[in-house]
Coordinates of C-alpha atoms and ligand atoms in Angstrom, one line a residue:
M1 CA 44.2 12.0 88.1
K2 CA 43.4 11.0 84.4
M3 CA 46.0 9.0 82.6
A4 CA 47.9 10.8 80.1
K5 CA 46.9 8.6 77.2
E6 CA 43.1 9.4 77.7
L7 CA 43.8 13.2 77.3
E8 CA 42.8 15.0 74.3
V9 CA 45.8 16.3 72.2
H10 CA 45.5 19.8 70.8
H11 CA 47.4 20.0 67.5
H12 CA 48.8 23.1 65.7
F13 CA 46.4 24.7 63.1
I14 CA 48.2 25.1 59.9
D15 CA 46.7 25.8 56.6
G16 CA 43.2 25.5 57.8
V17 CA 43.6 22.1 59.5
P18 CA 44.7 20.7 62.8
S19 CA 48.2 19.5 62.3
P20 CA 50.5 17.4 64.7
S21 CA 54.1 18.4 65.3
A22 CA 56.3 17.0 62.6
N23 CA 58.2 15.0 65.3
N24 CA 54.8 14.2 67.1
A25 CA 56.1 15.8 70.2
T26 CA 53.5 16.9 72.8
Y27 CA 53.5 18.4 76.3
D28 CA 51.1 18.5 79.2
L29 CA 48.5 21.2 79.9
V30 CA 47.8 21.7 83.7
D31 CA 44.4 22.8 85.2
P32 CA 45.7 25.4 87.8
G33 CA 42.6 25.0 89.9
T34 CA 43.5 21.3 90.8
G35 CA 47.1 21.0 89.7
E36 CA 46.1 18.0 87.5
V37 CA 47.1 17.4 83.9
A38 CA 44.0 18.4 81.8
G39 CA 45.1 18.0 78.2
K40 CA 48.0 17.9 75.9
A41 CA 49.3 20.3 73.1
A42 CA 51.6 19.8 70.2
R43 CA 55.2 20.9 71.1
G44 CA 56.2 23.0 68.0
D45 CA 59.7 23.6 66.8
A46 CA 61.3 25.3 63.9
N47 CA 60.1 22.8 61.5
D48 CA 56.3 23.4 62.4
V49 CA 56.9 27.2 62.6
G50 CA 58.4 27.0 59.1
R51 CA 55.3 25.1 57.9
A52 CA 52.9 27.7 59.3
I53 CA 54.9 30.6 57.8
A54 CA 54.9 28.9 54.4
A55 CA 51.2 28.5 54.6
A56 CA 50.7 32.1 55.6
R57 CA 53.1 33.1 52.8
R58 CA 51.2 31.3 50.2
A59 CA 47.9 32.7 51.5
F60 CA 49.3 36.2 51.3
Q61 CA 50.9 35.9 48.0
D62 CA 47.9 34.6 46.1
G63 CA 45.8 37.4 47.5
R64 CA 43.0 35.1 48.9
W65 CA 42.7 37.5 51.8
S66 CA 44.6 40.5 51.0
E67 CA 43.1 41.1 47.6
L68 CA 39.6 40.0 48.6
G69 CA 38.5 43.6 48.9
V70 CA 37.8 45.4 52.2
V71 CA 34.0 44.9 52.0
R72 CA 34.2 41.2 51.6
R73 CA 36.8 41.0 54.3
A74 CA 34.7 43.1 56.7
R75 CA 31.7 40.8 56.0
I76 CA 33.8 37.7 56.9
L77 CA 35.1 39.4 60.0
N78 CA 31.6 40.2 61.1
A79 CA 30.6 36.6 60.6
F80 CA 33.7 35.7 62.6
A81 CA 32.5 38.0 65.4
D82 CA 29.1 36.4 65.5
A83 CA 30.5 33.0 65.5
I84 CA 32.6 33.9 68.4
E85 CA 29.5 35.3 70.2
A86 CA 27.8 31.9 69.5
A87 CA 30.8 30.0 71.0
L88 CA 31.3 32.1 74.1
P89 CA 30.1 29.7 76.8
R90 CA 32.4 27.1 75.5
L91 CA 35.3 29.6 75.1
A92 CA 34.8 30.8 78.6
E93 CA 34.7 27.4 80.1
V94 CA 38.0 26.4 78.4
E95 CA 39.7 29.8 79.1
T96 CA 38.8 29.2 82.8
R97 CA 40.1 25.7 82.9
Y98 CA 43.6 26.6 81.7
T99 CA 44.0 30.2 83.1
G100 CA 42.4 29.6 86.5
R101 CA 40.5 32.8 86.0
P102 CA 37.1 32.7 87.7
I103 CA 34.3 31.9 85.4
R104 CA 32.4 35.1 86.3
E105 CA 35.5 37.1 85.1
M106 CA 35.9 35.0 82.0
R107 CA 32.4 35.4 80.9
A108 CA 32.5 39.2 81.4
Q109 CA 35.7 39.5 79.6
L110 CA 35.1 37.3 76.6
S111 CA 31.5 38.8 76.1
R112 CA 33.5 41.7 74.7
L113 CA 35.7 39.8 72.2
P114 CA 33.3 40.3 69.2
E115 CA 33.5 44.1 69.6
W116 CA 37.2 43.9 68.5
Y117 CA 36.4 42.2 65.3
R118 CA 33.4 44.3 64.5
Y119 CA 35.3 47.5 65.3
F120 CA 38.3 46.7 63.1
S121 CA 36.1 45.6 60.2
A122 CA 34.5 49.1 60.4
V123 CA 37.9 50.8 60.7
A124 CA 39.2 49.0 57.7
R125 CA 36.0 50.1 55.7
S126 CA 36.3 53.6 56.9
S127 CA 40.0 54.0 56.3
D128 CA 40.8 56.7 53.7
D129 CA 43.7 56.8 51.4
I130 CA 44.9 60.3 51.0
V131 CA 45.7 62.5 48.1
T132 CA 48.5 65.0 48.8
P133 CA 48.9 68.6 47.4
F134 CA 51.9 67.5 45.3
E135 CA 53.0 70.4 43.3
G136 CA 52.7 70.4 39.4
P137 CA 50.8 68.3 37.1
Y138 CA 50.9 65.3 39.5
H139 CA 48.3 63.2 41.2
N140 CA 49.9 61.7 44.3
Y141 CA 48.0 59.3 46.5
V142 CA 49.1 57.4 49.4
R143 CA 47.5 54.0 50.0
R144 CA 47.7 51.8 53.0
I145 CA 48.4 48.0 52.3
P146 CA 48.8 45.0 54.4
I147 CA 52.3 44.3 55.6
G148 CA 52.3 40.5 54.8
V149 CA 53.0 37.7 57.2
V150 CA 52.8 38.7 60.8
A151 CA 53.9 36.7 63.9
Q152 CA 51.9 37.3 67.0
V153 CA 53.2 35.9 70.3
T154 CA 50.8 36.0 73.3
P155 CA 50.8 35.4 77.0
W156 CA 48.5 33.4 79.4
N157 CA 46.8 36.0 81.3
H158 CA 44.2 37.1 78.9
P159 CA 44.6 34.7 76.0
L160 CA 41.7 35.5 73.8
L161 CA 41.4 39.2 74.7
I162 CA 45.1 40.0 74.0
L163 CA 44.8 37.9 70.8
A164 CA 41.7 40.0 69.7
K165 CA 43.7 43.2 70.1
K166 CA 46.3 41.9 67.6
L167 CA 44.3 39.6 65.3
A168 CA 41.4 41.9 64.6
P169 CA 43.5 44.8 63.1
A170 CA 45.8 42.4 61.4
L171 CA 43.1 40.5 59.6
A172 CA 41.1 43.6 58.9
A173 CA 44.1 45.0 57.2
G174 CA 44.5 42.0 55.0
N175 CA 47.6 40.4 56.7
C176 CA 48.1 36.6 57.1
V177 CA 49.1 35.6 60.7
V178 CA 51.1 33.0 62.6
V179 CA 50.1 32.9 66.3
K180 CA 52.3 31.4 69.1
P181 CA 50.1 31.3 72.2
S182 CA 51.5 30.8 75.6
E183 CA 52.5 27.2 76.3
L184 CA 50.1 27.3 79.3
T185 CA 46.9 28.4 77.5
P186 CA 47.0 27.5 73.8
V187 CA 43.6 25.7 73.7
T188 CA 41.3 28.6 73.1
T189 CA 43.5 30.2 70.5
L190 CA 43.2 26.8 68.6
M191 CA 39.5 26.9 68.9
L192 CA 39.4 30.4 67.6
A193 CA 41.3 29.4 64.5
Q194 CA 38.7 26.7 63.8
I195 CA 36.0 29.2 64.4
A196 CA 37.6 31.7 61.9
K197 CA 37.8 29.0 59.3
D198 CA 34.1 28.0 59.7
A199 CA 33.2 31.7 59.5
G200 CA 34.9 32.0 56.1
V201 CA 38.4 33.0 56.8
P202 CA 40.4 31.3 54.0
D203 CA 42.8 28.6 54.8
G204 CA 46.4 29.8 55.7
V205 CA 45.3 33.2 56.8
M206 CA 45.3 32.2 60.4
N207 CA 47.8 29.6 61.6
V208 CA 48.6 28.7 65.2
V209 CA 51.8 26.9 66.4
T210 CA 51.8 25.8 70.1
G211 CA 54.7 25.1 72.3
F212 CA 57.4 26.7 74.3
G213 CA 58.8 30.3 74.1
P214 CA 62.5 29.3 73.6
E215 CA 61.5 26.8 71.0
A216 CA 58.4 27.7 68.9
G217 CA 58.4 31.3 70.0
A218 CA 62.0 32.0 69.3
A219 CA 61.8 30.0 65.9
L220 CA 58.9 32.3 64.9
S221 CA 60.5 35.5 66.2
Y222 CA 63.8 34.9 64.5
S223 CA 62.4 33.7 61.2
K224 CA 63.3 35.6 58.1
G225 CA 60.0 34.6 56.7
I226 CA 57.9 37.2 58.7
D227 CA 57.2 40.8 58.0
K228 CA 56.2 42.0 61.4
L229 CA 56.5 40.7 65.0
D230 CA 53.8 41.5 67.7
L231 CA 54.4 40.3 71.3
T232 CA 52.6 40.7 74.5
G233 CA 54.8 39.4 77.3
G234 CA 57.4 40.1 79.9
T235 CA 60.0 42.9 79.3
E236 CA 62.9 40.5 79.0
T237 CA 61.1 38.6 76.3
G238 CA 60.4 41.9 74.6
R239 CA 64.1 42.7 74.6
A240 CA 64.8 39.3 73.1
V241 CA 62.3 39.4 70.3
A242 CA 63.0 43.1 69.5
Q243 CA 66.5 42.2 68.9
A244 CA 65.5 39.5 66.4
A245 CA 63.2 42.0 64.7
G246 CA 66.1 44.4 64.6
A247 CA 68.4 41.9 63.0
N248 CA 65.8 41.1 60.3
L249 CA 64.8 44.8 59.9
I250 CA 61.1 44.1 60.3
R251 CA 58.5 46.0 62.2
C252 CA 58.0 45.2 65.9
S253 CA 55.3 46.0 68.5
C254 CA 55.8 44.9 72.2
E255 CA 53.3 45.1 75.0
L256 CA 55.3 44.4 78.0
G257 CA 55.2 44.6 81.8
G258 CA 53.8 47.1 84.2
K259 CA 53.5 48.1 87.8
A260 CA 50.5 50.4 87.8
P261 CA 50.2 53.2 90.5
M262 CA 46.8 54.1 91.9
L263 CA 47.1 57.8 93.1
V264 CA 44.5 58.3 95.8
L265 CA 44.2 62.1 96.1
P266 CA 43.2 63.5 99.5
D267 CA 39.8 64.5 98.3
A268 CA 38.9 61.1 97.0
D269 CA 35.8 59.3 98.3
L270 CA 37.6 56.6 100.4
D271 CA 34.8 54.0 100.2
A272 CA 34.5 54.2 96.5
T273 CA 38.3 54.2 96.2
A274 CA 38.7 51.2 98.3
A275 CA 36.2 49.2 96.2
G276 CA 38.0 50.4 93.1
A277 CA 41.4 49.3 94.6
V278 CA 40.1 45.8 95.2
F279 CA 39.1 45.7 91.5
A280 CA 42.3 47.2 90.4
A281 CA 44.6 44.9 92.4
F282 CA 42.8 41.5 92.3
I283 CA 41.2 41.0 89.0
A284 CA 42.8 37.9 87.5
A285 CA 44.5 37.2 90.9
G286 CA 46.8 40.4 90.1
Q287 CA 48.0 38.7 87.0
T288 CA 47.6 41.6 84.7
C289 CA 50.1 44.0 83.3
I290 CA 48.0 46.9 84.5
A291 CA 47.2 45.6 88.0
G292 CA 47.0 48.3 90.6
T293 CA 50.0 47.1 92.5
R294 CA 51.2 50.4 94.0
I295 CA 48.4 52.1 95.9
L296 CA 49.7 55.6 96.7
V297 CA 47.9 57.2 99.7
Q298 CA 48.6 60.5 101.4
E299 CA 50.4 59.7 104.8
Q300 CA 47.4 61.0 106.9
M301 CA 44.9 59.0 105.0
V302 CA 46.6 55.7 105.1
E303 CA 44.8 54.5 108.2
P304 CA 41.2 55.5 107.1
F305 CA 42.0 54.1 103.8
L306 CA 43.1 50.7 105.1
Q307 CA 40.1 50.6 107.5
R308 CA 37.9 50.6 104.3
F309 CA 40.2 48.6 102.1
L310 CA 41.3 45.6 104.2
P311 CA 37.8 44.2 105.0
R312 CA 37.0 44.2 101.4
V313 CA 40.2 42.3 100.5
R314 CA 39.6 39.8 103.3
S315 CA 36.1 39.2 102.2
L316 CA 37.1 38.1 98.6
R317 CA 35.8 34.5 98.0
L318 CA 38.8 32.3 97.0
G319 CA 37.8 29.1 95.4
L320 CA 37.7 26.8 92.3
P321 CA 37.5 29.0 89.2
Q322 CA 34.5 27.0 87.9
A323 CA 32.4 27.9 90.8
L324 CA 30.0 30.9 90.1
E325 CA 30.6 32.4 93.5
T326 CA 34.5 32.3 93.2
Q327 CA 35.9 35.8 93.1
L328 CA 39.6 34.9 93.2
G329 CA 41.0 31.8 91.5
P330 CA 44.4 30.3 91.5
L331 CA 47.6 31.5 89.9
V332 CA 48.1 30.2 86.5
A333 CA 51.0 27.9 87.4
G334 CA 53.1 26.6 90.2
R335 CA 56.0 28.8 89.1
Q336 CA 53.8 31.9 89.5
L337 CA 52.8 30.9 92.9
A338 CA 56.5 30.3 93.9
R339 CA 57.3 33.8 92.5
T340 CA 54.5 35.4 94.6
E341 CA 55.7 33.6 97.7
E342 CA 59.3 34.7 97.1
Y343 CA 58.4 38.3 96.7
V344 CA 56.3 38.4 99.9
A345 CA 59.3 37.0 101.7
I346 CA 61.5 39.6 100.0
A347 CA 59.1 42.4 101.2
L348 CA 59.3 41.2 104.8
S349 CA 63.1 41.1 104.6
E350 CA 62.9 44.6 103.3
G351 CA 60.8 45.9 106.2
A352 CA 57.3 45.7 104.9
T353 CA 54.3 44.4 106.8
V354 CA 51.8 41.9 105.7
A355 CA 48.4 43.7 106.6
C356 CA 46.4 40.7 105.3
G357 CA 46.9 37.5 103.2
G358 CA 50.6 36.6 102.8
K359 CA 50.1 32.8 102.6
R360 CA 48.3 30.0 100.8
P361 CA 44.9 29.3 101.9
G362 CA 44.2 26.6 104.5
D363 CA 41.1 24.9 102.7
P364 CA 42.1 21.4 101.9
K365 CA 39.8 21.5 98.8
L366 CA 42.3 24.0 97.3
A367 CA 45.4 22.1 98.3
G368 CA 46.3 20.8 94.8
G369 CA 45.9 24.1 93.0
F370 CA 48.1 27.2 92.9
Y371 CA 46.0 29.4 95.3
Y372 CA 47.4 32.3 97.3
E373 CA 45.5 34.6 99.6
P374 CA 44.9 38.2 98.5
T375 CA 47.7 40.1 100.1
V376 CA 48.2 43.7 101.1
L377 CA 51.6 44.9 102.1
T378 CA 52.0 48.2 104.1
G379 CA 55.0 50.2 105.1
V380 CA 56.3 49.8 101.5
T381 CA 58.6 52.4 100.2
N382 CA 59.2 53.0 96.4
D383 CA 62.9 51.7 96.5
M384 CA 61.9 48.2 97.8
R385 CA 61.9 45.5 95.1
V386 CA 58.2 44.7 95.9
A387 CA 57.5 48.2 94.7
Q388 CA 59.6 48.0 91.7
D389 CA 59.4 44.5 90.3
E390 CA 56.4 43.0 88.6
I391 CA 55.1 40.2 90.8
F392 CA 52.0 39.0 88.8
G393 CA 50.2 37.6 91.7
P394 CA 47.4 38.8 94.1
V395 CA 49.7 41.2 96.0
T396 CA 49.5 44.9 96.2
C397 CA 51.5 47.5 98.2
V398 CA 50.3 50.6 100.0
I399 CA 52.8 53.4 99.7
A400 CA 52.4 56.7 101.7
Y401 CA 53.2 60.0 100.2
R402 CA 53.7 63.5 101.6
D403 CA 52.1 65.7 98.9
E404 CA 51.1 65.6 95.2
D405 CA 54.6 66.3 93.9
H406 CA 55.8 63.3 95.9
A407 CA 53.0 61.1 94.6
V408 CA 53.7 62.0 91.1
A409 CA 57.5 61.4 91.7
I410 CA 56.7 57.9 93.2
A411 CA 54.3 57.0 90.4
N412 CA 56.9 57.9 87.8
G413 CA 59.9 56.5 89.8
I414 CA 60.0 53.0 88.1
R415 CA 61.1 51.7 84.8
Y416 CA 57.7 50.7 83.6
G417 CA 55.2 53.1 82.1
L418 CA 52.0 51.3 81.1
G419 CA 48.9 52.1 83.2
A420 CA 47.9 54.4 86.3
S421 CA 44.7 55.6 87.9
V422 CA 43.9 58.8 89.7
W423 CA 41.2 58.9 92.4
T424 CA 39.8 62.2 93.2
A425 CA 36.4 64.1 93.7
D426 CA 37.8 66.7 91.2
A427 CA 37.9 65.3 87.8
A428 CA 39.5 68.3 86.2
H429 CA 42.3 68.2 88.8
G430 CA 42.6 64.5 88.1
M431 CA 43.3 65.4 84.5
C432 CA 46.1 67.7 85.5
V433 CA 47.7 64.9 87.5
A434 CA 47.2 62.4 84.7
H435 CA 49.1 64.7 82.4
R436 CA 52.0 64.6 84.7
L437 CA 52.2 60.7 84.6
D438 CA 54.8 59.0 82.5
C439 CA 52.7 56.2 81.2
G440 CA 50.5 55.3 78.2
I441 CA 47.1 54.8 79.9
V442 CA 45.6 56.8 82.8
W443 CA 42.2 56.2 84.3
I444 CA 40.4 58.8 86.6
N445 CA 38.2 57.1 89.2
D446 CA 38.5 53.8 87.5
H447 CA 41.0 51.2 86.5
H448 CA 41.4 48.4 83.9
R449 CA 38.9 49.9 81.5
I450 CA 39.5 49.1 77.8
D451 CA 37.7 49.4 74.5
P452 CA 38.7 48.5 71.0
S453 CA 38.6 52.2 70.0
S454 CA 40.9 53.3 72.9
V455 CA 44.6 53.3 72.0
W456 CA 46.7 51.1 74.4
G457 CA 50.4 51.1 74.7
G458 CA 53.2 51.5 77.3
F459 CA 56.1 54.0 77.7
K460 CA 59.6 53.1 78.9
A461 CA 60.1 49.4 79.5
S462 CA 56.4 48.7 79.1
G463 CA 56.7 48.4 75.4
I464 CA 56.8 49.9 71.9
G465 CA 53.9 50.4 69.5
H466 CA 50.2 50.4 70.1
E467 CA 47.0 48.3 70.3
N468 CA 43.4 49.3 69.7
G469 CA 42.0 52.2 67.8
H470 CA 43.1 53.6 64.4
E471 CA 46.6 53.5 65.6
A472 CA 46.6 49.7 65.8
Y473 CA 45.1 49.4 62.3
R474 CA 47.9 51.8 61.0
E475 CA 50.5 49.6 62.6
Y476 CA 49.2 46.6 60.6
T477 CA 49.6 48.4 57.4
K478 CA 52.4 49.9 55.4
I479 CA 52.0 52.9 53.2
Q480 CA 52.7 53.2 49.4
S481 CA 52.9 56.5 47.7
V482 CA 52.0 56.6 44.0
V483 CA 52.9 59.7 41.9
V484 CA 51.0 60.0 38.6
N485 CA 52.3 62.4 36.0
L486 CA 49.2 64.0 34.4
G487 CA 51.3 66.3 32.2
K488 CA 53.9 65.7 29.5
P489 CA 56.3 62.7 30.0
P490 CA 59.6 64.0 31.3
D491 CA 62.4 64.7 28.7
W492 CA 65.2 65.8 31.1
Y493 CA 68.0 65.5 28.7
G494 CA 66.2 66.9 25.7
T495 CA 65.7 70.3 26.9
T496 CA 67.9 73.3 27.6
D497 CA 65.3 75.0 29.7
V498 CA 66.0 75.4 33.4
V499 CA 63.5 73.2 35.2
R500 CA 62.8 72.7 38.8
L501 CA 63.4 69.2 40.2
S502 CA 60.7 69.2 42.7
Ligands
NDP601 P1 56.5 35.8 78.7 O1 57.3 36.9 78.3 O2 57.1 34.7 79.4 O3 55.8 35.1 77.5 C1 55.0 35.7 76.5 C2 55.0 34.9 75.2 O4 56.3 34.9 74.6 C3 54.5 33.4 75.5 O5 54.0 33.0 74.3 C4 56.0 32.9 75.5 O6 56.0 31.4 75.5 C5 56.8 33.6 74.6 N1 58.1 33.5 74.7 C6 58.9 33.4 75.8 N2 60.3 33.5 75.6 C7 60.4 33.7 74.3 C8 61.5 33.9 73.5 N3 62.7 33.8 73.8 N4 61.2 34.1 72.1 C9 59.8 34.2 71.6 N5 58.8 34.0 72.4 C10 59.0 33.8 73.7 O7 55.2 36.4 79.5 P2 54.1 35.6 80.3 O8 53.4 34.7 79.3 O9 54.6 35.2 81.5 O10 53.0 36.8 80.4 C11 53.1 37.8 81.5 C12 53.9 39.0 81.0 O11 53.1 39.6 80.0 C13 54.0 40.0 82.0 O12 55.2 40.5 82.1 C14 53.0 41.0 81.7 O13 53.1 42.3 82.2 C15 53.0 41.0 80.2 N6 51.7 41.5 79.7 C16 51.7 42.7 79.2 C17 50.5 43.3 78.7 C18 50.3 44.6 78.0 O14 49.3 44.9 77.5 N7 51.4 45.4 78.0 C19 49.2 42.5 78.9 C20 49.4 41.2 79.4 C21 50.6 40.8 79.9 P3 55.8 30.5 76.7 O15 54.5 30.6 77.1 O16 56.0 29.0 76.1 O17 56.9 31.0 77.6

């Protein structure tokens, strides 16, 4: 193992430059593939958060970004997208090192990042202010303007993709940003801040403070210096930061947990559905908010489905995330592995059966990392904790249903409402089923698909607010109504005529 003193220290990025913590505190970053310490990051506190917010406020107030004009902002954002594209190999390598996601997944995911910056620069350029039919000799226009300084708190499972969903609309709309990435995966966010600067984003417009949720994250969320708070994280974190935003009366968006159902209708092509279910459940080792963790299969179809599904799951190649052939990497941290093991034990105690997996792999090469075999639980009912709680590991449940009403009731019978998929030979019928689902995103004969133009957001305990599409841009603006009197100036008290107020 490398000695701590040889390791690179990744500092905050404040006002355009790397900046150590005011108290010089750092913490270790672990490579989940090996369990070894791979780097160090600055451990931010309220002092560092305060410096970052002050830099963002100065940048916002002097108009170096917000008043640059949408054409010039869009040009810089497009240059930023080009620079991200050029840096993709390095970004994918580092993202893999700290998330443990297989390099083949990371390359595929990150190759799409530039689209977000290009899309939102186009949205900003095509955003129309409106003129209302205000009665009388008045010209009333309603303009969208940036909100100000926004805080973005991000998780570890898709660090750069989730950041892109927040940062691209925020910057396109002219805001200045302070990002607090997950303590586990801050390095690519810091790299991105440097890329933004080099592409022409002015100093102070994008700031990053690294560190722990209860320290840097809480200091940022509770700060009176921010105008909007945008979190992707767990539901309990969402409740905490939404309270802070409520206390400060600022806008708040939260993308939170999920427990996505896959509804396999009786007419579905079982081979294609089995392949789709492996994709839905095991991408990112199941560590996604939309992982297909509840596979709902009509009771007579369970056996034929499992005959097709289980061999595919067993054949997944578990290994070091850097190896090109690896299909399933480790979990991000020891605590996530422990949580996965605990939930499989709970499932067994509740009467479920482990149809495959259910343990750490025996390969000695993987002994140091946080690996867990892809696991399928059968005999699961919707009241079990394993069907109701987010595990965030490579574990999926197969739940039998009687008829379509029962399937829909199971799908909706949970506190979450983020993603779902419907598998059927009849897409028109699939749409009817989709409309009965109480969740924000539904795929038909697919899962996980995302596009910068396609609105994203959860119902119920899965969140408030939206990412992607024009909706996300609107949520990063506030609107101002300007009423221009084109007639005579008012002389309310100088006339005896009866006049209308409106
Ligand atoms: P957490 O909620 O633990 O953390 C998310 C972020 O919030 C991290 O940066 C974390 O810092 C920070 N944080 C933690 N506590 C606080 C606090 N009290 N105040 C302010 N910030 C805080 O989630 P995970 O990182 O574990 O990510 C997994 C969760 O994210 C899952 O529940 C998943 O479903 C959800 N998610 C939702 C998505 C969606 O689109 N709806 C997409 C992806 C994930 P630190 O890392 O230091 O703890």
